[in-house]
Amino acid sequence: MTTSDQSSPTLEDLKELQAATDQLREEISKVIVGQKDVIDQILISLLSGGHSLLVGVPGLAKTMLVKSLADVLALSFNRIQFTPDLMPADITGTEVIQEDRTTGQREFRFIPGPIFTQVLLADEINRTPPKTQAALLEAMQERQVTANGQRHSLPDPFFVLATQNPIEQEGTYPLPEAQLDRFMLEIQVDYPDEEDEFEIVQRRTSRQTTSLNKVIDPQQLVRFRETIHSMPMAEHDVRYAIALVRATRTQKNEAPDEIGQYLSWGAGPRASEWLVLAAKAHAAVTGRELATAMNVQAMLLPILRHRLVLNFNAEADGLTTAQIVQKLIEIVPGPGDEASQNFLKRFITKVG
């Protein structure tokens, strides 16, 4: 097991989390039509304590989705529209001189920026220069802002959901690979199918108003996050997740020829950590008692999508990151189902 017996969640803990996520999906469906995989991946990111990058063309309700999630989770929400003239202080806050009217003394006072919220939507993050991007990404990593030598802690929980438009790239500042690695998941937001689009149009062209009920409060979310972290996972499944990530590293000659010939750069240890956590969260939100190789495979693409750098060979052969990930799943041997079933039986016997 990857967690100690004392820290393992009970089946009641997992059932409570599952019930809460089912209720959350039901509330979100009042305003968001379809996009089940997108909602689940954002939820997995939140439950794991990670940040996510949402990639999709304009008009797919990315802002509405994030705002609705903040509402049903009873979390504070801010949105920043990133532009080329945005400065770091515009998002983190700034020091101002304030005079005491009684004594006449002046002192610096920190005015918090919009980053001091629990859910921050960084809209079109690649529209702002690297200096401003770095200020946001530092806050994401350290969960604090430093101004005039003073450290100011960000709220807990704190999540950044950044968006990118994959089509219009003129005048943008693409995030370097090292900064992309700070995001747990890259979530692709695709066009709705025909029936979903019909429902969207019906709703948006009427005077229908919808109010959302708060499902999970911040304290519950923090508790659910602890449940995810302490979920059991068999050692062979953890090693399988690590093997999948290590099979992308061409610099260490660990990538099989079928994979390495298409990659300039692979994923680092942070990908392994996030993959294990994402597999646990995926198991929890889909009603399973523990994470297995199946959950690892389900989360492999959003974990690796922004961490793999494809080379000219991949472009020449017309291969996408999704196809490379599928090759990984086919090539890297996984643990047998019997091993996971035996581990599950021992776990249920112990905590049931």
Short mmCIF file of C-alpha atoms in Angstrom, two decimals:
data_model
loop_
_atom_site.label_atom_id
_atom_site.label_comp_id
_atom_site.label_asym_id
_atom_site.label_seq_id
_atom_site.Cartn_x
_atom_site.Cartn_y
_atom_site.Cartn_z
CA MET A 1 0.00 0.00 0.00
CA THR A 2 1.07 3.60 -0.53
CA THR A 3 -0.52 4.82 2.70
CA SER A 4 -0.36 3.65 6.24
CA ASP A 5 -3.19 1.68 7.78
CA GLN A 6 -3.95 4.52 10.20
CA SER A 7 -4.51 7.05 7.40
CA SER A 8 -6.63 4.87 5.08
CA PRO A 9 -10.15 6.26 4.56
CA THR A 10 -13.16 4.18 5.56
CA LEU A 11 -15.71 2.99 3.04
CA GLU A 12 -18.13 5.52 4.59
CA ASP A 13 -15.68 8.33 3.77
CA LEU A 14 -15.53 7.22 0.14
CA LYS A 15 -19.31 6.82 -0.10
CA GLU A 16 -19.78 10.35 1.28
CA LEU A 17 -17.35 11.73 -1.31
CA GLN A 18 -19.10 9.82 -4.10
CA ALA A 19 -22.52 11.08 -3.02
CA ALA A 20 -21.26 14.67 -2.90
CA THR A 21 -19.73 14.48 -6.38
CA ASP A 22 -22.93 12.97 -7.80
CA GLN A 23 -24.91 15.85 -6.32
CA LEU A 24 -22.38 18.34 -7.66
CA ARG A 25 -22.72 16.95 -11.21
CA GLU A 26 -26.49 17.23 -10.91
CA GLU A 27 -26.26 20.90 -9.91
CA ILE A 28 -23.76 21.76 -12.64
CA SER A 29 -26.03 20.14 -15.26
CA LYS A 30 -28.60 22.86 -14.53
CA VAL A 31 -26.41 25.39 -16.37
CA ILE A 32 -23.84 23.30 -18.29
CA VAL A 33 -25.07 20.91 -20.96
CA GLY A 34 -22.91 17.85 -21.59
CA GLN A 35 -19.11 18.17 -21.08
CA LYS A 36 -19.19 15.30 -18.54
CA ASP A 37 -15.52 14.40 -19.04
CA VAL A 38 -14.48 18.05 -18.67
CA ILE A 39 -16.47 18.44 -15.44
CA ASP A 40 -15.06 15.21 -14.03
CA GLN A 41 -11.48 16.19 -14.87
CA ILE A 42 -11.84 19.61 -13.27
CA LEU A 43 -13.36 17.95 -10.22
CA ILE A 44 -10.48 15.46 -10.10
CA SER A 45 -8.05 18.37 -10.22
CA LEU A 46 -9.84 20.18 -7.37
CA LEU A 47 -10.05 17.07 -5.22
CA SER A 48 -6.34 16.41 -5.75
CA GLY A 49 -5.34 19.98 -4.90
CA GLY A 50 -3.99 20.71 -8.39
CA HIS A 51 -4.41 23.43 -11.01
CA SER A 52 -5.63 22.83 -14.55
CA LEU A 53 -5.28 24.29 -18.02
CA LEU A 54 -8.47 24.37 -20.11
CA VAL A 55 -7.87 24.44 -23.85
CA GLY A 56 -10.76 25.16 -26.21
CA VAL A 57 -12.07 27.62 -28.78
CA PRO A 58 -14.14 30.61 -27.61
CA GLY A 59 -17.82 30.13 -26.87
CA LEU A 60 -17.66 26.74 -25.15
CA ALA A 61 -18.79 28.09 -21.75
CA LYS A 62 -15.42 27.61 -20.05
CA THR A 63 -15.93 30.71 -17.88
CA MET A 64 -19.48 29.73 -16.99
CA LEU A 65 -18.36 26.24 -16.07
CA VAL A 66 -15.62 27.44 -13.71
CA LYS A 67 -17.91 30.07 -12.15
CA SER A 68 -20.65 27.47 -11.64
CA LEU A 69 -18.21 25.08 -9.98
CA ALA A 70 -17.11 27.82 -7.60
CA ASP A 71 -20.75 28.51 -6.75
CA VAL A 72 -21.72 24.92 -5.97
CA LEU A 73 -18.51 24.48 -3.96
CA ALA A 74 -19.20 27.68 -1.98
CA LEU A 75 -15.78 29.04 -2.97
CA SER A 76 -14.86 32.64 -3.71
CA PHE A 77 -14.21 33.32 -7.39
CA ASN A 78 -12.26 35.89 -9.41
CA ARG A 79 -11.60 36.13 -13.13
CA ILE A 80 -8.61 37.85 -14.73
CA GLN A 81 -8.54 38.60 -18.44
CA PHE A 82 -4.87 38.32 -19.38
CA THR A 83 -3.63 40.96 -21.82
CA PRO A 84 -0.17 42.01 -23.11
CA ASP A 85 -0.09 45.08 -20.83
CA LEU A 86 -0.98 43.21 -17.61
CA MET A 87 1.69 43.61 -14.92
CA PRO A 88 2.48 41.21 -12.03
CA ALA A 89 1.15 43.66 -9.44
CA ASP A 90 -2.17 43.72 -11.30
CA ILE A 91 -2.80 40.14 -10.20
CA THR A 92 -0.80 39.71 -6.99
CA GLY A 93 -1.42 43.11 -5.39
CA THR A 94 0.66 46.16 -4.60
CA GLU A 95 2.09 48.21 -1.73
CA VAL A 96 0.64 51.67 -1.14
CA ILE A 97 1.64 54.41 1.28
CA GLN A 98 -1.03 55.11 3.87
CA GLU A 99 -0.97 58.04 6.30
CA ASP A 100 -2.31 57.80 9.85
CA ARG A 101 -4.51 60.88 10.27
CA THR A 102 -3.99 61.08 14.03
CA THR A 103 -0.19 60.73 14.12
CA GLY A 104 0.72 61.83 10.61
CA GLN A 105 2.96 58.81 10.23
CA ARG A 106 3.13 57.04 6.91
CA GLU A 107 3.49 53.34 6.36
CA PHE A 108 3.22 50.85 3.56
CA ARG A 109 0.05 48.78 3.33
CA PHE A 110 -0.47 45.80 1.04
CA ILE A 111 -3.56 45.88 -1.17
CA PRO A 112 -4.34 42.27 -2.19
CA GLY A 113 -4.87 41.63 -5.89
CA PRO A 114 -7.51 39.39 -7.49
CA ILE A 115 -5.30 36.34 -6.96
CA PHE A 116 -6.45 36.32 -3.34
CA THR A 117 -9.44 34.09 -3.96
CA GLN A 118 -10.17 30.38 -3.78
CA VAL A 119 -10.91 29.79 -7.48
CA LEU A 120 -9.06 31.97 -9.98
CA LEU A 121 -9.94 31.85 -13.67
CA ALA A 122 -6.86 32.98 -15.61
CA ASP A 123 -8.48 33.69 -18.96
CA GLU A 124 -6.13 33.31 -21.97
CA ILE A 125 -3.01 33.03 -19.83
CA ASN A 126 -0.81 32.94 -22.94
CA ARG A 127 -1.84 36.53 -23.83
CA THR A 128 0.36 38.06 -21.13
CA PRO A 129 4.18 38.41 -21.07
CA PRO A 130 6.39 35.85 -19.28
CA LYS A 131 7.03 38.18 -16.31
CA THR A 132 3.33 38.25 -15.44
CA GLN A 133 2.91 34.55 -16.19
CA ALA A 134 5.77 33.80 -13.79
CA ALA A 135 4.15 35.82 -10.99
CA LEU A 136 0.99 33.74 -11.26
CA LEU A 137 2.81 30.43 -11.56
CA GLU A 138 4.97 31.24 -8.51
CA ALA A 139 1.80 31.80 -6.50
CA MET A 140 0.42 28.51 -7.80
CA GLN A 141 3.48 26.63 -6.60
CA GLU A 142 4.18 28.39 -3.30
CA ARG A 143 0.57 29.27 -2.41
CA GLN A 144 1.75 32.69 -1.31
CA VAL A 145 2.64 36.15 -2.60
CA THR A 146 5.73 38.10 -1.53
CA ALA A 147 5.53 41.91 -1.54
CA ASN A 148 8.10 44.28 -0.02
CA GLY A 149 9.74 41.36 1.77
CA GLN A 150 6.47 40.26 3.40
CA ARG A 151 4.82 36.94 2.62
CA HIS A 152 1.06 36.85 2.23
CA SER A 153 -0.57 33.42 2.26
CA LEU A 154 -3.23 32.61 -0.30
CA PRO A 155 -6.58 31.11 0.78
CA ASP A 156 -6.93 27.39 1.34
CA PRO A 157 -8.17 25.82 -0.84
CA PHE A 158 -6.67 27.75 -3.77
CA PHE A 159 -7.09 26.66 -7.40
CA VAL A 160 -6.06 28.21 -10.70
CA LEU A 161 -8.00 27.23 -13.81
CA ALA A 162 -6.30 28.82 -16.81
CA THR A 163 -7.66 28.90 -20.35
CA GLN A 164 -5.99 28.95 -23.76
CA ASN A 165 -7.40 29.41 -27.24
CA PRO A 166 -5.74 26.77 -29.48
CA ILE A 167 -6.54 28.62 -32.72
CA GLU A 168 -5.48 32.28 -32.47
CA GLN A 169 -1.77 32.34 -31.58
CA GLU A 170 -0.78 35.76 -32.96
CA GLY A 171 0.51 38.06 -30.24
CA THR A 172 0.69 35.30 -27.62
CA TYR A 173 3.43 34.22 -25.21
CA PRO A 174 3.28 30.41 -25.04
CA LEU A 175 4.03 28.95 -21.63
CA PRO A 176 7.44 27.25 -21.40
CA GLU A 177 7.45 23.53 -20.64
CA ALA A 178 8.76 24.12 -17.11
CA GLN A 179 5.77 26.37 -16.37
CA LEU A 180 3.27 24.06 -18.07
CA ASP A 181 4.50 21.34 -15.72
CA ARG A 182 2.96 23.29 -12.80
CA PHE A 183 -0.50 22.42 -14.11
CA MET A 184 -1.77 19.04 -13.01
CA LEU A 185 -4.01 18.49 -16.03
CA GLU A 186 -4.52 19.88 -19.50
CA ILE A 187 -8.24 19.55 -20.19
CA GLN A 188 -9.52 19.68 -23.76
CA VAL A 189 -12.92 21.39 -24.06
CA ASP A 190 -14.47 20.25 -27.33
CA TYR A 191 -17.55 21.21 -29.29
CA PRO A 192 -20.86 19.77 -27.98
CA ASP A 193 -22.67 17.14 -29.98
CA GLU A 194 -25.80 18.10 -31.92
CA GLU A 195 -28.37 17.28 -29.21
CA ASP A 196 -26.36 19.07 -26.53
CA GLU A 197 -25.99 22.12 -28.77
CA PHE A 198 -29.76 22.13 -29.38
CA GLU A 199 -30.34 22.14 -25.61
CA ILE A 200 -27.79 24.93 -25.15
CA VAL A 201 -29.50 27.11 -27.76
CA GLN A 202 -32.93 26.42 -26.24
CA ARG A 203 -31.73 27.50 -22.82
CA ARG A 204 -29.76 30.56 -23.91
CA THR A 205 -32.50 31.95 -26.17
CA SER A 206 -35.18 31.84 -23.47
CA ARG A 207 -35.63 33.88 -20.31
CA GLN A 208 -34.93 30.85 -18.17
CA THR A 209 -32.99 31.62 -14.98
CA THR A 210 -31.33 29.00 -12.83
CA SER A 211 -30.05 29.17 -9.27
CA LEU A 212 -27.44 26.74 -8.05
CA ASN A 213 -27.42 25.13 -4.61
CA LYS A 214 -24.20 24.93 -2.66
CA VAL A 215 -23.19 21.29 -2.39
CA ILE A 216 -19.73 21.20 -0.81
CA ASP A 217 -18.29 23.84 1.52
CA PRO A 218 -14.54 24.65 1.65
CA GLN A 219 -14.02 22.60 4.83
CA GLN A 220 -15.59 19.54 3.21
CA LEU A 221 -13.47 20.04 0.11
CA VAL A 222 -10.29 20.09 2.21
CA ARG A 223 -11.48 16.93 3.99
CA PHE A 224 -12.26 15.21 0.69
CA ARG A 225 -8.80 16.18 -0.53
CA GLU A 226 -7.31 14.40 2.48
CA THR A 227 -9.47 11.37 1.69
CA ILE A 228 -8.07 11.28 -1.85
CA HIS A 229 -4.47 11.56 -0.67
CA SER A 230 -4.93 8.74 1.85
CA MET A 231 -6.73 6.36 -0.51
CA PRO A 232 -4.95 3.01 -0.83
CA MET A 233 -3.20 2.00 -4.00
CA ALA A 234 -1.33 -1.24 -4.54
CA GLU A 235 2.41 -0.97 -5.06
CA HIS A 236 2.20 -2.70 -8.44
CA ASP A 237 -0.29 -0.07 -9.67
CA VAL A 238 1.92 2.78 -8.43
CA ARG A 239 4.90 1.23 -10.20
CA TYR A 240 2.80 0.90 -13.35
CA ALA A 241 2.02 4.64 -13.26
CA ILE A 242 5.71 5.43 -12.81
CA ALA A 243 6.67 3.06 -15.65
CA LEU A 244 4.29 4.84 -18.04
CA VAL A 245 5.85 8.21 -17.26
CA ARG A 246 9.44 6.95 -17.38
CA ALA A 247 8.75 5.41 -20.80
CA THR A 248 8.56 8.96 -22.22
CA ARG A 249 12.11 9.96 -21.20
CA THR A 250 14.29 9.89 -24.28
CA GLN A 251 17.23 11.58 -22.53
CA LYS A 252 17.66 8.64 -20.15
CA ASN A 253 17.14 6.08 -22.93
CA GLU A 254 14.16 4.68 -21.04
CA ALA A 255 11.65 5.27 -23.83
CA PRO A 256 10.95 2.29 -26.12
CA ASP A 257 11.92 2.89 -29.74
CA GLU A 258 8.24 3.04 -30.76
CA ILE A 259 7.82 6.01 -28.40
CA GLY A 260 11.25 7.63 -28.24
CA GLN A 261 11.50 8.22 -31.99
CA TYR A 262 8.59 10.68 -31.75
CA LEU A 263 9.58 12.65 -28.62
CA SER A 264 12.04 15.47 -28.05
CA TRP A 265 11.30 15.59 -24.34
CA GLY A 266 9.39 13.48 -21.84
CA ALA A 267 7.65 13.98 -18.51
CA GLY A 268 9.36 14.45 -15.15
CA PRO A 269 8.70 13.08 -11.64
CA ARG A 270 5.93 15.61 -11.02
CA ALA A 271 3.92 13.81 -13.70
CA SER A 272 4.30 10.53 -11.80
CA GLU A 273 3.08 12.15 -8.58
CA TRP A 274 0.08 13.77 -10.25
CA LEU A 275 -0.77 10.59 -12.17
CA VAL A 276 -1.05 8.56 -8.97
CA LEU A 277 -3.17 11.26 -7.29
CA ALA A 278 -5.34 11.68 -10.38
CA ALA A 279 -5.91 7.91 -10.53
CA LYS A 280 -7.04 7.95 -6.89
CA ALA A 281 -9.41 10.88 -7.50
CA HIS A 282 -10.75 9.22 -10.66
CA ALA A 283 -11.47 6.07 -8.68
CA ALA A 284 -13.23 8.06 -5.96
CA VAL A 285 -15.51 10.05 -8.28
CA THR A 286 -16.43 6.92 -10.27
CA GLY A 287 -17.49 4.97 -7.18
CA ARG A 288 -14.47 2.71 -6.65
CA GLU A 289 -12.86 1.88 -3.32
CA LEU A 290 -9.27 2.13 -4.55
CA ALA A 291 -7.33 3.12 -7.64
CA THR A 292 -6.12 0.49 -10.10
CA ALA A 293 -4.31 0.39 -13.43
CA MET A 294 -7.60 1.20 -15.17
CA ASN A 295 -7.78 4.55 -13.37
CA VAL A 296 -4.14 5.23 -14.20
CA GLN A 297 -4.85 4.69 -17.90
CA ALA A 298 -7.96 6.89 -17.77
CA MET A 299 -5.96 9.87 -16.47
CA LEU A 300 -2.75 9.35 -18.48
CA LEU A 301 -3.68 11.62 -21.41
CA PRO A 302 -4.67 14.77 -19.43
CA ILE A 303 -1.55 14.29 -17.29
CA LEU A 304 0.87 13.92 -20.24
CA ARG A 305 -0.86 16.04 -22.89
CA HIS A 306 1.07 19.23 -21.98
CA ARG A 307 4.25 17.53 -20.78
CA LEU A 308 5.34 15.68 -23.91
CA VAL A 309 7.27 17.57 -26.60
CA LEU A 310 6.76 15.88 -29.97
CA ASN A 311 9.53 16.09 -32.57
CA PHE A 312 9.60 16.37 -36.35
CA ASN A 313 9.11 12.62 -36.82
CA ALA A 314 5.73 12.80 -35.07
CA GLU A 315 4.71 15.75 -37.20
CA ALA A 316 5.84 14.01 -40.38
CA ASP A 317 3.88 10.86 -39.50
CA GLY A 318 0.85 12.89 -38.44
CA LEU A 319 0.87 11.59 -34.86
CA THR A 320 -0.79 13.46 -32.00
CA THR A 321 -0.05 13.36 -28.29
CA ALA A 322 -3.20 11.28 -27.79
CA GLN A 323 -1.88 8.64 -30.20
CA ILE A 324 1.50 8.59 -28.46
CA VAL A 325 -0.26 8.04 -25.11
CA GLN A 326 -2.28 5.20 -26.61
CA LYS A 327 0.97 3.62 -27.81
CA LEU A 328 2.32 3.90 -24.26
CA ILE A 329 -0.67 2.02 -22.88
CA GLU A 330 -0.25 -0.69 -25.51
CA ILE A 331 3.52 -1.08 -25.04
CA VAL A 332 4.12 -0.71 -21.27
CA PRO A 333 3.07 -3.93 -19.51
CA GLY A 334 0.51 -3.44 -16.76
CA PRO A 335 -0.29 -5.47 -13.65
CA GLY A 336 -2.80 -8.26 -13.98
CA ASP A 337 -6.41 -7.82 -12.89
CA GLU A 338 -6.05 -10.64 -10.37
CA ALA A 339 -3.43 -8.74 -8.37
CA SER A 340 -5.67 -5.67 -8.10
CA GLN A 341 -8.71 -7.78 -7.14
CA ASN A 342 -6.77 -9.51 -4.37
CA PHE A 343 -5.60 -6.15 -3.06
CA LEU A 344 -9.20 -4.85 -3.14
CA LYS A 345 -10.47 -7.84 -1.15
CA ARG A 346 -7.81 -7.30 1.53
CA PHE A 347 -8.67 -3.60 1.72
CA ILE A 348 -12.45 -4.18 2.09
CA THR A 349 -11.83 -6.84 4.74
CA LYS A 350 -9.63 -4.46 6.73
CA VAL A 351 -11.77 -1.27 6.62
CA GLY A 352 -15.23 -2.54 5.76
#
